[in-house]
Coordinates of N, CA and C in Angstrom, one line a residue:
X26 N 0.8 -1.2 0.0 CA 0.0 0.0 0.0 C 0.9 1.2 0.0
X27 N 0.5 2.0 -0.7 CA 1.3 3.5 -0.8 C 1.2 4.5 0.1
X28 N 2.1 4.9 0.9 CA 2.3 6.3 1.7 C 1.2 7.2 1.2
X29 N 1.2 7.9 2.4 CA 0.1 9.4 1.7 C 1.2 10.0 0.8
X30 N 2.7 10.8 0.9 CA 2.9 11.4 0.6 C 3.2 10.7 -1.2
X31 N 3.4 9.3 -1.4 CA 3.8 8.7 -2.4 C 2.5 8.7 -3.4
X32 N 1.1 9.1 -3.0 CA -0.3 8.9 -3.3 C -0.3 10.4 -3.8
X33 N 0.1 11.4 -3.1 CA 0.2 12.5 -3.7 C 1.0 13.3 -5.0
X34 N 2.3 12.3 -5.0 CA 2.7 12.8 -6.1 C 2.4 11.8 -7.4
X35 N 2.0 10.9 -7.0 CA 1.4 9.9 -8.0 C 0.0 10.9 -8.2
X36 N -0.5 11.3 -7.8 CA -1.8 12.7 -8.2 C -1.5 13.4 -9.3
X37 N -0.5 14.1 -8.8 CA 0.2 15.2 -9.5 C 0.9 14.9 -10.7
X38 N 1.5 13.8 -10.7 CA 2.0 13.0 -12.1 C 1.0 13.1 -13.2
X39 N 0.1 12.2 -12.4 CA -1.5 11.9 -13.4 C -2.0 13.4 -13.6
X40 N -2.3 14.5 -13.5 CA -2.8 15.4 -13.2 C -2.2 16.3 -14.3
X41 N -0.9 16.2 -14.5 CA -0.1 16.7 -15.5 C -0.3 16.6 -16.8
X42 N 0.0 14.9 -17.0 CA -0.7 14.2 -17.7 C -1.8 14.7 -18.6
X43 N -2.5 14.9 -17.8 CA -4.3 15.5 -18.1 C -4.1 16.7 -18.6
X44 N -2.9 17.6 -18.3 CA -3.2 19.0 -18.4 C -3.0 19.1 -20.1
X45 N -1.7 17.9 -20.2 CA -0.9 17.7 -21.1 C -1.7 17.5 -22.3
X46 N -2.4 16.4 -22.2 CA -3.4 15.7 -22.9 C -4.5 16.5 -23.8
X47 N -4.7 17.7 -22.7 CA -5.8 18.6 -23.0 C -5.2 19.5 -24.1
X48 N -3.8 19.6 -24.0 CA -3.5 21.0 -25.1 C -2.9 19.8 -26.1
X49 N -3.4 18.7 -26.5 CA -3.0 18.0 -27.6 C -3.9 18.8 -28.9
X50 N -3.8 19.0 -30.0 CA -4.5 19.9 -31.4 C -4.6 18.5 -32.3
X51 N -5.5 17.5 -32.4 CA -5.7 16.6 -33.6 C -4.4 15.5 -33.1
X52 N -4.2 15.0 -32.2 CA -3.1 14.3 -32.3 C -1.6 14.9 -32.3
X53 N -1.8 15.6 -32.3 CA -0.4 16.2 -32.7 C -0.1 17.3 -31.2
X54 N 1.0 17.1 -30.9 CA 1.0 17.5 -29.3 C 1.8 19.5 -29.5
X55 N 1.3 19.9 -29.0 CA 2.1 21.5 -29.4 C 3.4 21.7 -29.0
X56 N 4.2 21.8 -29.8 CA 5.9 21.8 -29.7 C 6.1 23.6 -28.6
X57 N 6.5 22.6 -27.3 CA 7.0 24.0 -26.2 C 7.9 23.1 -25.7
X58 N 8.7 24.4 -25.6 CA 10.1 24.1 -24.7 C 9.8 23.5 -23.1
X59 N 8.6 23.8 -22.7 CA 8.2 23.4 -21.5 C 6.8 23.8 -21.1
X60 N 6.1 23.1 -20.0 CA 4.8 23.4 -19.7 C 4.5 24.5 -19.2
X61 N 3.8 25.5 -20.0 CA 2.8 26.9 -19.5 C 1.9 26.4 -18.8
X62 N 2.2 26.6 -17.5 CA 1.2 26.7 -16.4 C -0.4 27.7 -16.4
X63 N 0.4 28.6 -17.6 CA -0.6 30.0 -17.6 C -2.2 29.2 -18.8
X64 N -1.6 28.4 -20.0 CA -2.6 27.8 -20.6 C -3.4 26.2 -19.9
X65 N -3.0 26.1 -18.4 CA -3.6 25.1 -18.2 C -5.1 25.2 -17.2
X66 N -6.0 24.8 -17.3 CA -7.5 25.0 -16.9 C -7.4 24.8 -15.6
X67 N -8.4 26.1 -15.6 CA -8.1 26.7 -14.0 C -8.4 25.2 -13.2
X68 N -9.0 24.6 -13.3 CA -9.6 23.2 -12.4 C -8.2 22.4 -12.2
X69 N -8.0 21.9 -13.4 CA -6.5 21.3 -13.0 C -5.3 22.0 -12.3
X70 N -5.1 23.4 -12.8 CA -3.8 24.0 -11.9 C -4.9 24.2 -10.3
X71 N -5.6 24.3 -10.2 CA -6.1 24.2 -8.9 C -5.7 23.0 -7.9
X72 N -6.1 22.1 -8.5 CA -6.1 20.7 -7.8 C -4.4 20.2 -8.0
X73 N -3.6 21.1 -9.0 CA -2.1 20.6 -8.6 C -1.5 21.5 -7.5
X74 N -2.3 22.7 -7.5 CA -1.6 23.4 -6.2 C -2.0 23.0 -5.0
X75 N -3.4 22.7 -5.2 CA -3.7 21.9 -3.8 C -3.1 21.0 -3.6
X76 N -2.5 19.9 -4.4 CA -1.5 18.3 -4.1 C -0.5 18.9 -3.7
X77 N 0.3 19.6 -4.5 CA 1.8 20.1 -4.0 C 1.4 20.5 -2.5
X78 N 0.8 21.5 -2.3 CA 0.5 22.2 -0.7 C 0.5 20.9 0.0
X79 N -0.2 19.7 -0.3 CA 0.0 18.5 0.4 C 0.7 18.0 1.1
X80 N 1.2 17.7 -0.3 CA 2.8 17.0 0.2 C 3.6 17.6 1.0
X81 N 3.9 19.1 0.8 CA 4.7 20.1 1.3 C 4.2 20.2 3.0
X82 N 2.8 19.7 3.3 CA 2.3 20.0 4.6 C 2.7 18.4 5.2
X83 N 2.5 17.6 4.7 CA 2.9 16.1 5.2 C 4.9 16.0 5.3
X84 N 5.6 16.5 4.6 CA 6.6 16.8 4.4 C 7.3 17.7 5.7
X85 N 6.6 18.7 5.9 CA 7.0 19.8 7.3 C 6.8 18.7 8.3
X86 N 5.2 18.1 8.6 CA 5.1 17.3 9.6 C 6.0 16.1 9.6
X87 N 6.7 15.6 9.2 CA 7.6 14.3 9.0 C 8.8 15.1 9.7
X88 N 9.2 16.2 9.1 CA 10.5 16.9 9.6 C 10.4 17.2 10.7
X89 N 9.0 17.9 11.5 CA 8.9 18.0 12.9 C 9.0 17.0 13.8
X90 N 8.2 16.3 13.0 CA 8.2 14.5 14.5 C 9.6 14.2 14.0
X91 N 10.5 14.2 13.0 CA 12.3 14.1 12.8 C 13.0 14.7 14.2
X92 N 12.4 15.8 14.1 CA 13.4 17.1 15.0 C 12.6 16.9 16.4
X93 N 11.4 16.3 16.5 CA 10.9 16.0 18.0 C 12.2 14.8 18.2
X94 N 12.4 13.6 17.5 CA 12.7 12.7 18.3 C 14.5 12.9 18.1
X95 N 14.8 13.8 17.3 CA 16.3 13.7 17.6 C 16.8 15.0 18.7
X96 N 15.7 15.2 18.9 CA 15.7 16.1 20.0 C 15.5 15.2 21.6
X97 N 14.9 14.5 21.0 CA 14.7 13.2 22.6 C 15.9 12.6 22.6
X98 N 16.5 12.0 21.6 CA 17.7 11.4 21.7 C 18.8 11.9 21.9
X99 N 19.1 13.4 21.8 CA 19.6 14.3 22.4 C 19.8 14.4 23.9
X100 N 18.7 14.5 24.3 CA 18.5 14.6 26.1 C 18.7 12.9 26.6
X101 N 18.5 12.1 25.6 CA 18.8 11.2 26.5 C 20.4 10.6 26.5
X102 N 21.1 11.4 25.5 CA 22.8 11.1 25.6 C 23.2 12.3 26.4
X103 N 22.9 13.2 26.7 CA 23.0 14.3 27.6 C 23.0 13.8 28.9
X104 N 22.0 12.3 29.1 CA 21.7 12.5 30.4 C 22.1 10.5 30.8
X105 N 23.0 10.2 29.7 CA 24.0 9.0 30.0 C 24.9 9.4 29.6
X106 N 25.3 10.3 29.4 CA 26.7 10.9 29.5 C 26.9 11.7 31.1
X107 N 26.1 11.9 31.6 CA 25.9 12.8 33.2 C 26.2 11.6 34.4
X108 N 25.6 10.3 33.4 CA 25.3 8.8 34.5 C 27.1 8.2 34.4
X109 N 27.2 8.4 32.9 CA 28.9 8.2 33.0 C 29.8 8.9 33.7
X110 N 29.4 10.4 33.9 CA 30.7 10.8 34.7 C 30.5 10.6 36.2
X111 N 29.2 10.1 35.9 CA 29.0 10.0 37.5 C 29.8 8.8 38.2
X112 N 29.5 7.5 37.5 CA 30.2 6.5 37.4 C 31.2 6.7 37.5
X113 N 32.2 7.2 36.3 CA 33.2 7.3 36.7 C 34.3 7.9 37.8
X114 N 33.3 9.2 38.4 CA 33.7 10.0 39.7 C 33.9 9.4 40.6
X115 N 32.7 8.0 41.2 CA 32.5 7.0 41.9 C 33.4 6.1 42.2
X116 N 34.1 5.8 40.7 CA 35.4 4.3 40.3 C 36.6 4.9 40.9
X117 N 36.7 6.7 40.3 CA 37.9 7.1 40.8 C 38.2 6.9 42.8
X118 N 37.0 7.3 43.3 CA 36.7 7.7 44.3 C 37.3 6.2 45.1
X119 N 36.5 5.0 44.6 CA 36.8 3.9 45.4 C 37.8 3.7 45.0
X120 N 39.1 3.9 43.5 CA 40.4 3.1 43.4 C 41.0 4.0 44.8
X121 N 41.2 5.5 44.6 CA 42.0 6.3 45.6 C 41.8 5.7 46.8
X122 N 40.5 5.3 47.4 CA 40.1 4.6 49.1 C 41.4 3.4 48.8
X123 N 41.0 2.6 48.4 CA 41.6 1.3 48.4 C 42.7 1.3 47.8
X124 N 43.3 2.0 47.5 CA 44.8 2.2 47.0 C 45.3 3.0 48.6
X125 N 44.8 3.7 49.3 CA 45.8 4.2 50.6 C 44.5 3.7 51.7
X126 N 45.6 2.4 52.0 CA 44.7 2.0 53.7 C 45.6 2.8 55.1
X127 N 44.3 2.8 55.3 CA 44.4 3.5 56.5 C 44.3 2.9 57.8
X128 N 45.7 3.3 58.6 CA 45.5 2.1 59.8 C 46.7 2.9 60.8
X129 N 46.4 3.0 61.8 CA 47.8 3.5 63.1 C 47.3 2.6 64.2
X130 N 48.0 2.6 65.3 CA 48.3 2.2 66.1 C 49.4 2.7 67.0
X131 N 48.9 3.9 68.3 CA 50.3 4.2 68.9 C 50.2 4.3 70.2
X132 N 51.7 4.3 71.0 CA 51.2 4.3 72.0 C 52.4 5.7 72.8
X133 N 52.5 5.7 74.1 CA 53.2 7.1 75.0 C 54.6 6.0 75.7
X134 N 55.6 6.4 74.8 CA 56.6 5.6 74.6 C 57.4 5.3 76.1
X135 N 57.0 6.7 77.0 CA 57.5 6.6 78.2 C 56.7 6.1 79.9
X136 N 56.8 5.7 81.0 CA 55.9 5.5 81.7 C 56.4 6.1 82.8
X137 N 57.5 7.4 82.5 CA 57.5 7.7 83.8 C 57.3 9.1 83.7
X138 N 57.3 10.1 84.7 CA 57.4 11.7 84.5 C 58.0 11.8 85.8
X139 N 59.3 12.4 85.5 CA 60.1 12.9 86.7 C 60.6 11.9 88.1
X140 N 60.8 10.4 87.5 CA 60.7 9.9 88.2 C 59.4 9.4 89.2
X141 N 58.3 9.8 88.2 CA 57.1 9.2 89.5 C 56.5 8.4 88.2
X142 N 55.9 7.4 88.8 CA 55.0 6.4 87.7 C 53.9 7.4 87.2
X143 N 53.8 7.4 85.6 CA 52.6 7.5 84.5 C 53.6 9.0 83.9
X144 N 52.5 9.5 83.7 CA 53.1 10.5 82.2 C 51.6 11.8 83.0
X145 N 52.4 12.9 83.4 CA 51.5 14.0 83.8 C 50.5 14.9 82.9
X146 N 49.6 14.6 82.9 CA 48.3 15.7 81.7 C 48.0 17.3 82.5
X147 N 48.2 17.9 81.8 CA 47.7 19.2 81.8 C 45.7 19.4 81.7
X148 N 45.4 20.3 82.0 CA 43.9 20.8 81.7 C 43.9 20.9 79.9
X149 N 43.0 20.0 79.9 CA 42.4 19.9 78.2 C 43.5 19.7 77.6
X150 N 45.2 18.9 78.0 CA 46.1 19.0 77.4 C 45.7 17.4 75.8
X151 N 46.3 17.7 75.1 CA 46.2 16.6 74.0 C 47.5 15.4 74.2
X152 N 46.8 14.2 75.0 CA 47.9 13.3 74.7 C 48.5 12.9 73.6
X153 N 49.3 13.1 73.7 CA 50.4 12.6 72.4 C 51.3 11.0 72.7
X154 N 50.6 10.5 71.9 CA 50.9 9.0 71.2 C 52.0 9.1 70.1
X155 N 53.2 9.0 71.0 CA 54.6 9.8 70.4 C 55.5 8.2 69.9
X156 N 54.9 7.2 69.6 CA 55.2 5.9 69.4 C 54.7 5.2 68.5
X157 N 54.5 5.1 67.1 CA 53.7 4.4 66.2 C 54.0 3.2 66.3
X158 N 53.0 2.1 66.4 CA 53.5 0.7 66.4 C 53.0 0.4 64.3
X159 N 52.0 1.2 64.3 CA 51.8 0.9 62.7 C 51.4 2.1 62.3
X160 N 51.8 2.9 61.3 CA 51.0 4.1 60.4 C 51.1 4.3 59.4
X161 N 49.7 3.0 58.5 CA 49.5 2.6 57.4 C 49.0 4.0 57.0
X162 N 49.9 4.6 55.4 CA 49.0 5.6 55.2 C 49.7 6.9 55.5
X163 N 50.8 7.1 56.8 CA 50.6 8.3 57.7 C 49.6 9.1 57.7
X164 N 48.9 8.9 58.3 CA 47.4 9.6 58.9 C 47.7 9.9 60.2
X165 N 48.5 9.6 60.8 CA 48.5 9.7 62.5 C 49.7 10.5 62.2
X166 N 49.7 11.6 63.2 CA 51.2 12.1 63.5 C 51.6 12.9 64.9
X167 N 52.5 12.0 65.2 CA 53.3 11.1 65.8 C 53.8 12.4 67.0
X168 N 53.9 13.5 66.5 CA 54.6 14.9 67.1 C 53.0 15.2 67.6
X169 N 52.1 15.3 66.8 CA 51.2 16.5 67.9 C 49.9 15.5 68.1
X170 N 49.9 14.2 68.0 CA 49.0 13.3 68.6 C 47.8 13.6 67.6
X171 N 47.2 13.7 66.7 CA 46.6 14.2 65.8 C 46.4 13.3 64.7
X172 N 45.1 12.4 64.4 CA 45.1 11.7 63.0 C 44.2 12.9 62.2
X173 N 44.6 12.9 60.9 CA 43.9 13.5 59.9 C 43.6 12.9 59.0
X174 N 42.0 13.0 58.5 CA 41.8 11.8 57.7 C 41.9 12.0 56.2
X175 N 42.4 11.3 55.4 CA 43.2 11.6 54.0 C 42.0 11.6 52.9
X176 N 41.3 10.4 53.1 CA 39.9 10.4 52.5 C 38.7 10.8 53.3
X177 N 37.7 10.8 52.6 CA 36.5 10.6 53.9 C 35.7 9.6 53.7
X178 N 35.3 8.9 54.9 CA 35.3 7.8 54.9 C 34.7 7.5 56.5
X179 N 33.9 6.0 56.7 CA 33.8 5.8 58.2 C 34.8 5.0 58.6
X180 N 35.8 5.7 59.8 CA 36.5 5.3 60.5 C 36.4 4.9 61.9
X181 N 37.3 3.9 62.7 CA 36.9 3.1 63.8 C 38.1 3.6 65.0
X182 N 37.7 4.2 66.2 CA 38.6 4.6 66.8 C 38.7 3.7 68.8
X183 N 39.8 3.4 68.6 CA 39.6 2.2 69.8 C 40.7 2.8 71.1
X184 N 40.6 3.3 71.9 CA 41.8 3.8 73.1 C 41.6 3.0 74.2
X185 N 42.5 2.8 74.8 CA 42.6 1.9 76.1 C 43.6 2.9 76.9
X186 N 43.1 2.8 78.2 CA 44.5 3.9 79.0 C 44.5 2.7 80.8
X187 N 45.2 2.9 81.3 CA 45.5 2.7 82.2 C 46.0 3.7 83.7
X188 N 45.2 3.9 84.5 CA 45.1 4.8 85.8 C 46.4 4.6 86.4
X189 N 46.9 5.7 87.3 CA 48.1 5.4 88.3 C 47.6 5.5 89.4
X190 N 48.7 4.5 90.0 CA 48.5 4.2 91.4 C 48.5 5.1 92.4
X191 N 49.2 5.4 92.4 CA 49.9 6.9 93.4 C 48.7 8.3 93.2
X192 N 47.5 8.4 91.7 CA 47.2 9.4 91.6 C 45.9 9.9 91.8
X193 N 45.0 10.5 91.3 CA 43.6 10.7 90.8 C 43.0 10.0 89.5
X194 N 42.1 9.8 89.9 CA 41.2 8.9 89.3 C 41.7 9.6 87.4
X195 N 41.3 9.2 86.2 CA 42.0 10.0 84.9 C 41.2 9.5 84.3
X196 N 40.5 10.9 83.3 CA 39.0 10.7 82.5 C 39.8 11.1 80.7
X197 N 39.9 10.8 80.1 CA 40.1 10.8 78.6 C 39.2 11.0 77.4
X198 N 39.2 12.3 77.0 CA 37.8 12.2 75.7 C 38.6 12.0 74.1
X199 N 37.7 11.0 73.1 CA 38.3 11.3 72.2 C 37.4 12.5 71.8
X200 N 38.0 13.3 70.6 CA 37.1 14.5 70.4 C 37.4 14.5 68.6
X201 N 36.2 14.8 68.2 CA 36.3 15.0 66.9 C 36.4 16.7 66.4
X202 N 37.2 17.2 65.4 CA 37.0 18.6 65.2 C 37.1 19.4 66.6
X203 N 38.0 19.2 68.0 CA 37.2 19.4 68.8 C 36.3 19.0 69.9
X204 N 34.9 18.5 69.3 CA 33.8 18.1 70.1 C 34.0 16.8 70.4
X205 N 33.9 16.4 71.8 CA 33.5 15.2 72.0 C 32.9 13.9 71.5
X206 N 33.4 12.7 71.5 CA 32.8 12.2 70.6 C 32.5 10.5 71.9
X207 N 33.9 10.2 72.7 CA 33.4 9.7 73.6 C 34.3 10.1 74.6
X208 N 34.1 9.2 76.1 CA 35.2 9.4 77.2 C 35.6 7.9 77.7
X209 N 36.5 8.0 78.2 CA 37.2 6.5 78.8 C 38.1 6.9 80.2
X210 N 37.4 6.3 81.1 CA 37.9 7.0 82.9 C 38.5 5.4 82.9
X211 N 39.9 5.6 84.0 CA 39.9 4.6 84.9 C 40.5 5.4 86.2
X212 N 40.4 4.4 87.2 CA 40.2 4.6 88.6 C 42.1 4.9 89.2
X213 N 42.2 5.8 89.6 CA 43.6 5.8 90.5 C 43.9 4.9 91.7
X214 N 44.1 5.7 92.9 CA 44.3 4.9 94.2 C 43.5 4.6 94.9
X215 N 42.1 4.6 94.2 CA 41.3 3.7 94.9 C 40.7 2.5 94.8
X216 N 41.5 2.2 93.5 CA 41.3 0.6 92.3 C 42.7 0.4 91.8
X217 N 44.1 0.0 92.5 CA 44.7 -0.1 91.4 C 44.7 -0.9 90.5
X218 N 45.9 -0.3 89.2 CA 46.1 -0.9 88.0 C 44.3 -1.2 87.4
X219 N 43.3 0.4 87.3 CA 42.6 0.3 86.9 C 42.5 0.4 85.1
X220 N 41.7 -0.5 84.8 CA 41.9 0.4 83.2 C 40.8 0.1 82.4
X221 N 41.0 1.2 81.7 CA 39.0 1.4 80.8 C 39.3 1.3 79.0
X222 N 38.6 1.4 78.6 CA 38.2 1.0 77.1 C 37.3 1.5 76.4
X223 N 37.6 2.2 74.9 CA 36.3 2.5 74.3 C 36.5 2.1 72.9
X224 N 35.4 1.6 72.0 CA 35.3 1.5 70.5 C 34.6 2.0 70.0
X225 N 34.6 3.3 68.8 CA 34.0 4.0 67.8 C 34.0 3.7 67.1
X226 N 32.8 4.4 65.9 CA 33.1 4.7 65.2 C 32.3 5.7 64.2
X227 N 33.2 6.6 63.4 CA 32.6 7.9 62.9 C 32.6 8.2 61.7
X228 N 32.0 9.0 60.7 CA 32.3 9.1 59.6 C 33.2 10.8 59.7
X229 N 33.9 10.8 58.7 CA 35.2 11.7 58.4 C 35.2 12.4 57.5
X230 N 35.8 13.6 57.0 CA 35.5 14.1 55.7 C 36.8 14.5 55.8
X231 N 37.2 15.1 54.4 CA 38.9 15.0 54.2 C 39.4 16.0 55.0
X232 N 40.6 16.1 55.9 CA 40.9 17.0 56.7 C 40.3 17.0 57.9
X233 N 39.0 16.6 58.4 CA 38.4 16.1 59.7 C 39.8 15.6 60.7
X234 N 39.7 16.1 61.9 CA 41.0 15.8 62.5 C 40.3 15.0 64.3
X235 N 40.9 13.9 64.1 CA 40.4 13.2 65.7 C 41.5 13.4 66.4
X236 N 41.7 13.7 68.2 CA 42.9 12.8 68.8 C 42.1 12.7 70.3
X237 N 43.3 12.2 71.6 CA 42.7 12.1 72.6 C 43.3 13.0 73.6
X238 N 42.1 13.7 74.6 CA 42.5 14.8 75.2 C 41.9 14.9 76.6
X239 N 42.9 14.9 77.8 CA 42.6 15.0 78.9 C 41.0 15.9 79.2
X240 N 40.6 15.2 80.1 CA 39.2 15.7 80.6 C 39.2 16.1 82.2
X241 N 40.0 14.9 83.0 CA 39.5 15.2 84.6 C 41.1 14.3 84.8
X242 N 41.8 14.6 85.8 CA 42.7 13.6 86.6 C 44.0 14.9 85.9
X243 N 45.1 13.7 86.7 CA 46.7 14.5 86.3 C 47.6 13.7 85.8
X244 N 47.2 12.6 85.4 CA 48.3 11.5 85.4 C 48.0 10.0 84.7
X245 N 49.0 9.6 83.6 CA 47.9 8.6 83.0 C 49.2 7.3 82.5
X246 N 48.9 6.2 82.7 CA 50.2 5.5 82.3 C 50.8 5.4 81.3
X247 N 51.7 5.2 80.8 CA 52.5 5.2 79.2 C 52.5 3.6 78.8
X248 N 53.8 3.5 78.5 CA 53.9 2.0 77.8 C 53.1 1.5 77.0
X249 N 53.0 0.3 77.1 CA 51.8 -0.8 77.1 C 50.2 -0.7 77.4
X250 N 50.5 0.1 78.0 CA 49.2 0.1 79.0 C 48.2 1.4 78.9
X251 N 48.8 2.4 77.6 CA 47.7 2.9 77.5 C 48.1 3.5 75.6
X252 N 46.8 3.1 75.0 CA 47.5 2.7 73.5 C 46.2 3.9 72.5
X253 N 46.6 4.2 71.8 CA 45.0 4.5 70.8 C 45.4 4.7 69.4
X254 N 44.1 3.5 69.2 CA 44.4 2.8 67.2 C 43.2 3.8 66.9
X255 N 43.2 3.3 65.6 CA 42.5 4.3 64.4 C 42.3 3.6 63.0
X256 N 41.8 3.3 61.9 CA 41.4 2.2 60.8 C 40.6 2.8 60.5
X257 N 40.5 2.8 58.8 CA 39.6 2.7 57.9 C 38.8 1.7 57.9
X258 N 36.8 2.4 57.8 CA 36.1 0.9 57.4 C 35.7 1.0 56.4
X259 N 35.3 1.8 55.8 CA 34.7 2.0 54.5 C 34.8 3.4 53.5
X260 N 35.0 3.3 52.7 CA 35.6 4.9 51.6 C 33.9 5.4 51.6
X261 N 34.1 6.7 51.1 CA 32.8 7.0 50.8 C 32.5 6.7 49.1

């Protein structure tokens, strides 16, 4: 079956034809260089200007619904090309996490201060874990007791401290940015060789800075006996 628009010029063919036909004189066809529109009867040049307008109107409409859908196809590579870089921002994001692990472990190298057992804290002073046993990454450092986190990411923060004998009871906050995030007390001379424990964990953003920082007491053990780790769990 034939298109409209293929129906239309097959009109117009025939129609020609006819006009042609008409200015035949006995058989014998009138020698012109080409068809005078002006000698053909008003009815036929009517109904060819009406076909042409046809076609020409079916023709615009074909080009619009063209330009509607290459216009859809447009927006929709516009908008998987947005899904790609997104993707890709994503791949970059987890190779960088998993290419630098993150891991410390330190502890307060000494256990004495001036000859008396533990290591003496100041008001809101920042213990410094001046001892790395691991610092995958360096993220921890080691001078001002300070992890900084390289990616952002949720990280897991674990401190253990150990009280003195001889002293006041000794309260420890880790603090994020600052703010508090938990505390870990053990008991002096009224529990010796007391010792407390805590495990976090937080999410980080790049440059977010954690450490641990005196709260209450004056005196806190070194060595072994009082330690604070830090680990990546997951990249963002």
């Amino acid at each position: 079956m034939l298109c409209g628009p293929c129906v239309c010029l097959l009109l117009c063919l025939v129609l020609s034809n006819t006009v042609l036909m008409k200015s035949t004189v006995q058989g014998t066809v009138r020698a012109k260089p080409s068809y005078d529109v002006s000698t053909a009867p008003a009815q036929s040049l009517g109904e060819l200007e009406t076909c042409q307008a046809s076609l020409m109107l079916m023709m615009q409409t074909e080009l619009t619904s063209l330009r509607t859908k290459v216009g859809s196809l447009e927006n929709r590579v516009t908008s998987l090309r947005t899904k790609v870089s997104r993707l890709e921002n994503s791949l970059h994001n987890v190779e960088n996490a998993t290419s630098r692990a993150v891991a410390f472990t330190a502890k307060i190298s000494s256990d004495r201060d001036r000859n008396q057992q533990g290591v003496s804290l100041g008001h809101q002073q920042t213990v410094i874990f001046n001892e790395a046993i691991t610092n995958v990454g360096d993220a921890y450092n080691t001078q001002t007791g300070i992890f900084t986190a390289p990616v952002a990411a949720t990280f897991a923060f674990f401190l253990t401290l150990m009280g003195v004998n001889d002293s006041t009871d000794i309260y420890l906050d880790i603090v994020k940015n600052g703010v508090r995030l938990d505390m870990v007390f053990a008991l002096g001379s009224s529990d010796l060789y007391d010792q407390g424990s805590t495990l976090l964990t937080t999410h980080l953003r790049v440059g977010d800075q954690v450490w641990v920082r005196q709260y209450r007491g004056n005196a806190v053990r070194g060595g072994p006996w009082t330690v604070f780790t830090g680990y990546l769990l997951h990249a963002d």
